[in-house]
Each structure stands twice: as C-alpha cells, then as structure tokens.
Coordinates of C-alpha atoms and ligand atoms in Angstrom, one line a residue:
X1 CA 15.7 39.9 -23.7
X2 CA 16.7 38.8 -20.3
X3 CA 14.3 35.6 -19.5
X4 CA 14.1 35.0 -15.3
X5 CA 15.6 31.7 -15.3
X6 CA 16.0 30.2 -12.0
X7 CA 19.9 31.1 -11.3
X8 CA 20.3 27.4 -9.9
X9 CA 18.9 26.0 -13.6
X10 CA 21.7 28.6 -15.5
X11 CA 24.1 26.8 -18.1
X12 CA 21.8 23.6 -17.8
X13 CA 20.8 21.6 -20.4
X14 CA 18.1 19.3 -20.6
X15 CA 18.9 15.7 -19.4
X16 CA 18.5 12.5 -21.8
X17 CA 21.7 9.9 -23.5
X18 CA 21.8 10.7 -27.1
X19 CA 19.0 9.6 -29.4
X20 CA 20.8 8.2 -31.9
X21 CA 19.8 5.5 -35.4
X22 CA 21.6 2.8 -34.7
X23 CA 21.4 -1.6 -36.0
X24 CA 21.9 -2.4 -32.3
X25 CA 20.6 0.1 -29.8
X26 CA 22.3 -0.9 -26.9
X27 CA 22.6 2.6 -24.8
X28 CA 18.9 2.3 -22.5
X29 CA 18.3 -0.4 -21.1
X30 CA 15.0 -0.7 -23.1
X31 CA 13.5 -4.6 -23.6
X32 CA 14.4 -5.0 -27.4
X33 CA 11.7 -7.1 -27.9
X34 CA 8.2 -5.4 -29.5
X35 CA 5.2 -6.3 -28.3
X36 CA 3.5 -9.1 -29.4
X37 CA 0.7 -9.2 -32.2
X38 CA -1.8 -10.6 -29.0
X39 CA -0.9 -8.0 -26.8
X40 CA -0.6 -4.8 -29.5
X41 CA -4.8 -5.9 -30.6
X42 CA -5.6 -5.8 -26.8
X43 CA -3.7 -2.5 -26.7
X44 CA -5.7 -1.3 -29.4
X45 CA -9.0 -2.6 -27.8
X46 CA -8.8 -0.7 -24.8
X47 CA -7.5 2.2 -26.2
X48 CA -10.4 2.4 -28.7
X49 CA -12.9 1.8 -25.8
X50 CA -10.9 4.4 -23.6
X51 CA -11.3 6.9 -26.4
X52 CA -15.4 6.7 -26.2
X53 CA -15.1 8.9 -23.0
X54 CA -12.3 11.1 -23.8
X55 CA -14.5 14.1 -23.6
X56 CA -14.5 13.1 -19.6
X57 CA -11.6 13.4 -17.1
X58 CA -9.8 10.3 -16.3
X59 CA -9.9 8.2 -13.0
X60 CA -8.0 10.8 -11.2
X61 CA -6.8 8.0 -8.6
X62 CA -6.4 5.5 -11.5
X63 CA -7.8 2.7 -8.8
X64 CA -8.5 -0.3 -11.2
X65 CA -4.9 0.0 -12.6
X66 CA -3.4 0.0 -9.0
X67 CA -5.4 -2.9 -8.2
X68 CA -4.3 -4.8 -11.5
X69 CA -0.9 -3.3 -10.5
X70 CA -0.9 -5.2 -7.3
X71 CA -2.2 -8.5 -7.9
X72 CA 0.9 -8.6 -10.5
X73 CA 3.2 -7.6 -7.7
X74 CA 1.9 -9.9 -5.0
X75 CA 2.4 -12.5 -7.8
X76 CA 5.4 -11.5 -9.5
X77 CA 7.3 -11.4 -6.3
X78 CA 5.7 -13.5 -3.9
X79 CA 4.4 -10.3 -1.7
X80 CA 0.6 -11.7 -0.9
X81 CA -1.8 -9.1 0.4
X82 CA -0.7 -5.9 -1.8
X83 CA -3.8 -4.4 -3.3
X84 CA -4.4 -0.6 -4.6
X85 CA -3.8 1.3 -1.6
X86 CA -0.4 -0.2 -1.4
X87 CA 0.2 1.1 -4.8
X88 CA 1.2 4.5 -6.8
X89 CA 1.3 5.1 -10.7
X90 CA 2.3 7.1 -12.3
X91 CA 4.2 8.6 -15.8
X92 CA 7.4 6.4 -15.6
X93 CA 8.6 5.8 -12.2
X94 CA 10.4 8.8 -13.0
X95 CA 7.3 11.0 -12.1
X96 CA 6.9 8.6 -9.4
X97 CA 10.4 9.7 -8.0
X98 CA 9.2 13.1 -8.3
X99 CA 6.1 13.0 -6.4
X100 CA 8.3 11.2 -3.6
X101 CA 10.9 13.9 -3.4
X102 CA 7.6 16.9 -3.6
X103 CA 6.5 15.1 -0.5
X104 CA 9.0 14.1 1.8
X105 CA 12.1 16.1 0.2
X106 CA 12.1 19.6 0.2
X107 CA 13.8 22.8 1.2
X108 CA 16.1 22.6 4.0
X109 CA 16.0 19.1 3.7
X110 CA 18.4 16.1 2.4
X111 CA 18.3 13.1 -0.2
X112 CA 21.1 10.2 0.8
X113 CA 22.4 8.2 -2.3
X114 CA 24.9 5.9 -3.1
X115 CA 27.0 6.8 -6.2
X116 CA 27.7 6.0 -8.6
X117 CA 23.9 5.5 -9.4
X118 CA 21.1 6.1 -11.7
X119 CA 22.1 10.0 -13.4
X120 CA 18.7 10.8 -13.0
X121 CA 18.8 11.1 -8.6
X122 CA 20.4 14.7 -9.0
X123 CA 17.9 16.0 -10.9
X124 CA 15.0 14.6 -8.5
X125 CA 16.8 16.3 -5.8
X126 CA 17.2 19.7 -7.7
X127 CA 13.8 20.2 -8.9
X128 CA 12.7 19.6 -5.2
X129 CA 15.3 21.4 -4.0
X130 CA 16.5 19.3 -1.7
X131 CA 19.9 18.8 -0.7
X132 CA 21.8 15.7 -2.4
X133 CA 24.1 13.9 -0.3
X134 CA 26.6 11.1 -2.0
X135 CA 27.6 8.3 -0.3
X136 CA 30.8 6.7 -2.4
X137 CA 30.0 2.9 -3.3
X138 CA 33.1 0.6 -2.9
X139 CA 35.0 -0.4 -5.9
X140 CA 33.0 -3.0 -6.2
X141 CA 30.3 -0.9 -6.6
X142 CA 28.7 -2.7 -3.2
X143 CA 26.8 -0.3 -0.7
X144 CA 29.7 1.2 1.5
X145 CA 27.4 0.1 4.8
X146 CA 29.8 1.8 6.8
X147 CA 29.5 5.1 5.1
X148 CA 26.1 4.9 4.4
X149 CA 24.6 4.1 7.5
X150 CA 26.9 7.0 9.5
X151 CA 25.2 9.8 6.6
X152 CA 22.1 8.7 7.5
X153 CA 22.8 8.9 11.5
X154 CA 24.9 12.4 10.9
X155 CA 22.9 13.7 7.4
X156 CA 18.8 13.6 9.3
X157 CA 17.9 13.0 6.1
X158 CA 14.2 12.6 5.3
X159 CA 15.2 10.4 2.1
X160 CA 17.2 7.7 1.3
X161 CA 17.3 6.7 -2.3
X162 CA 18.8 3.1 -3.4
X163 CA 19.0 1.6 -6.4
X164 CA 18.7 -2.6 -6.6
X165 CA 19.8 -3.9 -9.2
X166 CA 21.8 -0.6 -9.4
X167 CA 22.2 1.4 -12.9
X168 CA 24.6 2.2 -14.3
X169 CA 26.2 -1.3 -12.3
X170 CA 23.9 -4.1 -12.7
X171 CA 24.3 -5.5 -9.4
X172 CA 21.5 -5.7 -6.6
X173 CA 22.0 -4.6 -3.0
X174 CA 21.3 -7.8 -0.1
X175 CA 18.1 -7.8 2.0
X176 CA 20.2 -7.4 5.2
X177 CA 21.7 -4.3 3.7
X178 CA 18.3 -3.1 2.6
X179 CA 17.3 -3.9 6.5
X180 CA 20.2 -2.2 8.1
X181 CA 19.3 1.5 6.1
X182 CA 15.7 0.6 7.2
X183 CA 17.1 0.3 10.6
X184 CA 19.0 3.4 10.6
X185 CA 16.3 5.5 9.1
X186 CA 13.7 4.6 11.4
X187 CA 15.9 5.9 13.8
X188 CA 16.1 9.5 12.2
X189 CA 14.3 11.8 14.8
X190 CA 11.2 13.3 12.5
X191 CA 11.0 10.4 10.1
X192 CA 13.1 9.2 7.2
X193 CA 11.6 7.8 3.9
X194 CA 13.9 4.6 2.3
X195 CA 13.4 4.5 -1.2
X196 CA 14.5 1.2 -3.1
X197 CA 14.5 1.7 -7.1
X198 CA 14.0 -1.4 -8.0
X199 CA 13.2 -0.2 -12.5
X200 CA 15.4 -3.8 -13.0
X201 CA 13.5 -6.1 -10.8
X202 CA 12.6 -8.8 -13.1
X203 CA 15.6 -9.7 -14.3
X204 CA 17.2 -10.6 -11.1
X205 CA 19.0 -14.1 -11.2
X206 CA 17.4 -16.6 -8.9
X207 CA 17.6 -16.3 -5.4
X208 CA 18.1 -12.4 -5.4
X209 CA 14.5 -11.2 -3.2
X210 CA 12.5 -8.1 -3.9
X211 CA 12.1 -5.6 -1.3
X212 CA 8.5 -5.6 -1.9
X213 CA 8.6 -8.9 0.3
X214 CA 9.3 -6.7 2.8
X215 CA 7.1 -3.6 2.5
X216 CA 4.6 -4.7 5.0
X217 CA 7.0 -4.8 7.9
X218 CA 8.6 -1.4 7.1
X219 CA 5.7 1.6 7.0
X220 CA 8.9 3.8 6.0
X221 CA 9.7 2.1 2.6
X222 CA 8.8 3.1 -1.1
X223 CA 9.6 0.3 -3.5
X224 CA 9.7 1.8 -7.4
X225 CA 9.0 0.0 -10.2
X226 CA 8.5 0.3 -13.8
X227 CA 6.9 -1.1 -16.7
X228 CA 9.7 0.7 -19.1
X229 CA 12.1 -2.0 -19.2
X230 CA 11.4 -6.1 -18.6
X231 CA 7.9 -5.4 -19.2
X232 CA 8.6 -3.8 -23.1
X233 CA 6.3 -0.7 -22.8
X234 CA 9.2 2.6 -22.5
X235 CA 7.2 4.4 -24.8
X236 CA 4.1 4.0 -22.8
X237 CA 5.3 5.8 -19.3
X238 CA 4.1 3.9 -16.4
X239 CA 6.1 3.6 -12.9
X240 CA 4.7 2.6 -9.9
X241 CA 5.5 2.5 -6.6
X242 CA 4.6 0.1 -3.6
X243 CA 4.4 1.5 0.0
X244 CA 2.0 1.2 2.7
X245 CA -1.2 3.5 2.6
X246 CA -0.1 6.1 4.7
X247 CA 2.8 6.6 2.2
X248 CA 0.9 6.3 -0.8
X249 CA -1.7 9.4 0.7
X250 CA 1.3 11.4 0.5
X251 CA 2.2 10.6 -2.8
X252 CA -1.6 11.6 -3.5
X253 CA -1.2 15.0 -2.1
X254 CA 1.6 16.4 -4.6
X255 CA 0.1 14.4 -8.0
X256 CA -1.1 17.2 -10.3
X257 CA -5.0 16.1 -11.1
X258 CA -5.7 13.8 -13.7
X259 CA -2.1 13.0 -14.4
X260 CA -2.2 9.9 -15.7
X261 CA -4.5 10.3 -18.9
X262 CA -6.8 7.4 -20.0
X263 CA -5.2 6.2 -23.1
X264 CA -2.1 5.9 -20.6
X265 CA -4.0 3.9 -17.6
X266 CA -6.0 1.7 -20.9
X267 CA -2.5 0.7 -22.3
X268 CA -0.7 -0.2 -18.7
X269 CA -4.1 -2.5 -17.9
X270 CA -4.5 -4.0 -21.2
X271 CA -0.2 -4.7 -20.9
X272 CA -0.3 -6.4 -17.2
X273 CA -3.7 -8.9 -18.5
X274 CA -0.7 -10.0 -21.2
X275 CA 1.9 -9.8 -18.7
X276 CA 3.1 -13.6 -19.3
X277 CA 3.4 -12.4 -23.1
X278 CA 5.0 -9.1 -22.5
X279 CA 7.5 -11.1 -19.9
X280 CA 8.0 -13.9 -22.0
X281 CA 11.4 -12.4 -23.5
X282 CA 13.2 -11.8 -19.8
X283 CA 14.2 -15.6 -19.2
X284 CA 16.0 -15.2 -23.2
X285 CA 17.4 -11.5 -21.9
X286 CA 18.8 -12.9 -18.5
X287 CA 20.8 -16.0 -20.7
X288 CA 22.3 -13.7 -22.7
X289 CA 23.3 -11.0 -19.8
X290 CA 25.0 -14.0 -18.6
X291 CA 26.7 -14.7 -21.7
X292 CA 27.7 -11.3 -22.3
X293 CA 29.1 -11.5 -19.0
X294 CA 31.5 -14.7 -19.2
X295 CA 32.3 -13.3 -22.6
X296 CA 33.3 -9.9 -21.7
X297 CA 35.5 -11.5 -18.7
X298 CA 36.5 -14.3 -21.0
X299 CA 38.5 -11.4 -23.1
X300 CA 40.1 -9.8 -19.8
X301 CA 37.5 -7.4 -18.4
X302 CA 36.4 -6.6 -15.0
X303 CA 32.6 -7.3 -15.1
X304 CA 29.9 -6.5 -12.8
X305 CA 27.8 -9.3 -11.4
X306 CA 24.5 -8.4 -12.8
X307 CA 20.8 -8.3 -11.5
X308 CA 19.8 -6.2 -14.8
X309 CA 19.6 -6.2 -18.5
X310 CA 22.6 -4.1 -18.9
X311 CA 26.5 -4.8 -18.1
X312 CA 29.4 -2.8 -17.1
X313 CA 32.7 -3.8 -17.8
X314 CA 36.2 -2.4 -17.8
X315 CA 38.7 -0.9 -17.2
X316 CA 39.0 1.4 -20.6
X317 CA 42.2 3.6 -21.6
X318 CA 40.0 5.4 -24.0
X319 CA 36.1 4.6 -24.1
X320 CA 34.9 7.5 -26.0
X321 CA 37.1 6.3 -29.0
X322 CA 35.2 2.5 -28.5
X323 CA 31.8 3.9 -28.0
X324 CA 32.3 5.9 -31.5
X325 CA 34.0 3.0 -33.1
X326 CA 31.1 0.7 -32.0
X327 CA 28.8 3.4 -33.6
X328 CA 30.8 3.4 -36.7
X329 CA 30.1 -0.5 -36.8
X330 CA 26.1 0.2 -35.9
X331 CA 26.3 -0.4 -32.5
X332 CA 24.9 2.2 -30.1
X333 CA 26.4 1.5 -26.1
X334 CA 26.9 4.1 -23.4
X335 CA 29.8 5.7 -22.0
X336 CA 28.6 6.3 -18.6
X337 CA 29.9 5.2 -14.9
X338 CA 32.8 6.5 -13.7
X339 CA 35.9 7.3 -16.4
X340 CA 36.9 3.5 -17.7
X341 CA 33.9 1.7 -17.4
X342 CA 31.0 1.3 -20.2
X343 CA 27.8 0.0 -20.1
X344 CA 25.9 -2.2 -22.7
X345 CA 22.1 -2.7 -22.6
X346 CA 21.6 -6.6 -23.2
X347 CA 20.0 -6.8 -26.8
X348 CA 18.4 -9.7 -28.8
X349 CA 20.9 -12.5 -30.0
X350 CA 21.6 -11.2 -33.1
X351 CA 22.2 -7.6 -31.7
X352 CA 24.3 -9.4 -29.4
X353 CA 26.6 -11.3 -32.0
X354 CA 26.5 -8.0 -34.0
X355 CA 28.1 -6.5 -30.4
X356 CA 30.4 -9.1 -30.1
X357 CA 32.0 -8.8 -33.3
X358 CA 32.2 -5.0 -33.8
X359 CA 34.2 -5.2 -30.0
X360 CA 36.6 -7.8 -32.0
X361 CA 37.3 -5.7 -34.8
X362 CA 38.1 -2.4 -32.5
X363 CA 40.3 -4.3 -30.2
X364 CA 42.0 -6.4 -32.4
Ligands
PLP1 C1 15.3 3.1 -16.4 C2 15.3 3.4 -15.0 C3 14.1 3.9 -14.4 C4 12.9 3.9 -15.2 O1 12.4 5.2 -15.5 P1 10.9 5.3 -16.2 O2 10.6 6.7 -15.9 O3 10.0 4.4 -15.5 O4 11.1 4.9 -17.6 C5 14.1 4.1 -13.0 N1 15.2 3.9 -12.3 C6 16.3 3.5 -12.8 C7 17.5 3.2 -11.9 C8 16.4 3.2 -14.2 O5 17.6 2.8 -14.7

C-alpha cells in the first residue's frame, strides 16, 4: 500500500539521541539530580487536587502558571516588571519553538541560524516550512557578526534563531552581539522576529546577562526558556517563552486549545513554589563544568568555555570508537558537533569521576 507521505518527510526518521541504559548518562543535558522528597509530596498534592476537575478542560491560557512563571524570571534574572502577558508555556520550549516558527515563519519565508547549533532548528524550520538559512560560526564557535548580520540584511528573514549558551558548544553569545542582530532585524522591511534560546540559562558563570534584561526595550525579541534542564523536571515538558504582549498574542493564535493539560500546568506550579529546592543542585553542577573543563584541557584538549551544563572538547581522530568505548565502561556521552568534537553532559561527582576514569583507561 502506497501511504501519501509528504515527499519532503521521505527517507526521514524520527529525531531523538539514542535512549540507551547506561551508570553515567551523560548524552542530554538533563539535571542528574531527582527531585527532592519536599518538592516530589508537593508534586503529588497538586496533581491530586488537579485530578478532582479532570472531567473539565484545563485553563486554556494557563494564566496562573504564566504569572508564577514570571515573578521567577523577573527574579531569577533581575528583569522586574515581567508578569503573564509577557510570558508563553508551553510542552518543552520545543513546542514553544514551534508555535514561534507557525506564527512568524512560514511558506515563502526564512529562519537565520548560526551553526553549528541545537539539531533540533532544522526540524522547526521544516515542519513550518520555512526556509533555513545557516550562518557558519567561527572556529571558536563565536557568532560570525560579520556573516550574520549581512544574512539578515540580504536573507529578509522574518526569524532569527540564536542559541545562548549555545548547544552543542556551551558558550553564551555577548549582549552587544545580541543588540547588534536586534539592530539589524529591526531594520528588516516587514518585520523580523529575534529569537534567543536561552534552555541553559541558569548555569551561566557570573557576569554572563540574560537577554530577558532586555526584552522590554526590544518588542521584536522572544527569549526561550525551559524547565527541562537546571530546573530537574525533563520528563515533565514545560518551556516558556518571554516576549512582549503583542508577541505573545501571536504565539496564542497558533496554540492548539487546551494544550497544556492540567496535570502538566499542576506539576510546573507546584516545581517553581520549590524552585530554591529544585535549583539547589546548579551551584554543585556549575563547579564541576568547571572542573571538567580544566581537566579535559589539563590532558591536551581544546575546550569550549562554557555557559551550560555540558562541554565540548576535542579534537578526536576517531570519536565513535571513544563514545562506544565509554559505553563499554557505562558511560553514555554524545558524538555530536561537527566531526572531532564530543559533547559530555556535566553529571553528579561520582558520574563524573566514573567519566574521568573510563577516558583514562581508553586513552591510555
Ligand atoms: C535542551 C534544549 C532545549 C529544551 O527543550 P525542551 O523541549 O524544553 O526539553 C531547547 N533548546 C536547546 C538549545 C536545548 O539544548
């Protein structure tokens, strides 16, 4: 039987890194800290109270979490002022990405990113079909302003999609940067949407700002977030996104209805009145990135400066024969980043010694 699959979807396979048992799994950037006991009962509470009015539609603008959503913004990163109608949710800020390419991509239209960069851009693009543009990063893995600010003059793109801190690279972009695209896509005759991903936020180093600061003076800019990796909650799916109103209306336009169910919107809120508890691991996961990274450059390596709670380092003659020896040893990493590099997700301190030694033994 001859199924009428789209002919731009043929030969594709579904998108994910391998789901793998592993001691250490160091391949996703998730926070490898579980919740605590305090903040799994208050889960469970507002779950269970959630689940008295399942037989009802949920809040289909989810407005108490937004709100709860912004006050921890505003305080988290020093951005006073933000309150729901500054802010989106939704299933990961992978759905979030979605609604913002349904919106302001489209067909006939173009999405400017800077590569290499989080694998999941081309698949925003396609299922919007809207035209990806790359813009090479340097070597360093630094936005190419050069480059990047003549696509967005010669592109007209109507999005421009950053990552800071940058995945698979670790290292953040600088607020003049950030300004400079804002400049540029202001200037783009019928509007252009900047998009800064910022999924790694809390574990910048000190000193590194968050765009959100600056969301206020730019009516053009999206700042992403997620509660899938400092905040330990992956398996729950909540992104947001902060934006003034007039973006966020958009965003409202393309949601399906009711897509964020209650259990989901219950979990997020009962998470961010805990978020000191469910944050109380990053300061530990931020020592040890920087550990990993003097270690890893104490052996030879080129490393990344990193904003994140991942590291790349290399170069690598052969990295898929590492990855599987690391795997052999119980240690799950991820060859990704372009050919010599691999990326490992900073795990507890005993996942971390566990890393350490298993590199040892292959490289001895
Ligand atoms: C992990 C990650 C996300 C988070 O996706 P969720 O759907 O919120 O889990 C977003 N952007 C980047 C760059 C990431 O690495």
């Amino acid at each position: 039987m001859d199924l009428p699959l789209r002919n731009d979807l043929a030969g594709a396979l579904p998108y994910g890194a391998p789901q793998v048992q592993a001691e250490a799994l160091l391949n996703v950037n998730e926070n490898p800290y579980p919740p605590p006991a305090e903040v799994i009962d208050a889960i469970s509470d507002h779950v269970r109270e959630a689940a008295t009015g399942l037989n009802r539609y949920p809040d289909r603008d989810a407005t108490a979490l937004r709100a709860d959503l912004a006050q921890y913004v505003a305080r988290e990163s020093d951005a006073p002022g933000l309150t729901a109608d500054n802010v989106w949710a939704a299933n990961g800020s992978n759905e979030v990405m979605m609604h913002i390419h349904q919106a302001f991509g489209g067909p006939g239209r173009t999405v400017v990113a800077a590569s290499p960069t989080y694998s999941m851009y081309p698949e925003y693009a396609r299922e919007s079909f809207t035209h990806l543009v790359h813009v090479q990063r340097r070597e360093d893995f630094g936005l190419d302003m050069d480059a990047l600010l003549s696509a967005i003059e010669h592109e007209t793109p109507t999005l421009v999609v950053l990552a800071s801190p940058n995945n698979p690279s670790g290292n953040a972009a600088a607020s003049h940067e950030l300004e400079a695209v804002c400049a540029a896509a202001a200037n783009v005759p019928g509007g252009c949407v900047v998009v800064v991903d910022e999924a790694y936020a809390e574990f910048r180093r000190p000193g590194v700002p968050s765009f959100v600061t600056r969301v206020r003076d730019y009516p053009h800019v999206i700042v992403t977030r997620t509660m899938s990796k400092a905040f330990a909650l992956a398996g729950a799916r909540l992104g947001y996104a902060v934006a003034s109103p007039a973006v966020i209306d958009a965003l409202r336009i393309v949601r399906l209805p009711y897509h964020l169910s209650a259990v989901t919107q219950a979990t997020a809120r009962a998470a961010l009145h805990h978020s000191e508890a469910l944050l109380s691991q990053v300061g530990k996961i931020r020592q040890e990135r920087d550990n990993t990274v003097t270690y890893l450059r104490g052996r030879g390596y080129t490393v990344v400066d990193s904003d994140a709670n991942f590291v790349l380092f290399g170069p690598h003659r052969d990295r898929e024969r590492l990855f599987h020896e690391l795997l052999e040893r119980g240690v799950l990493i991820r060859v990704i980043g372009p050919p010599g590099w691999l990326r490992v997700t900073i795990g507890t301190s005993q996942e971390m010694a566990l890393f350490r030694k298993a590199w040892e033994e292959i490289t001895a």
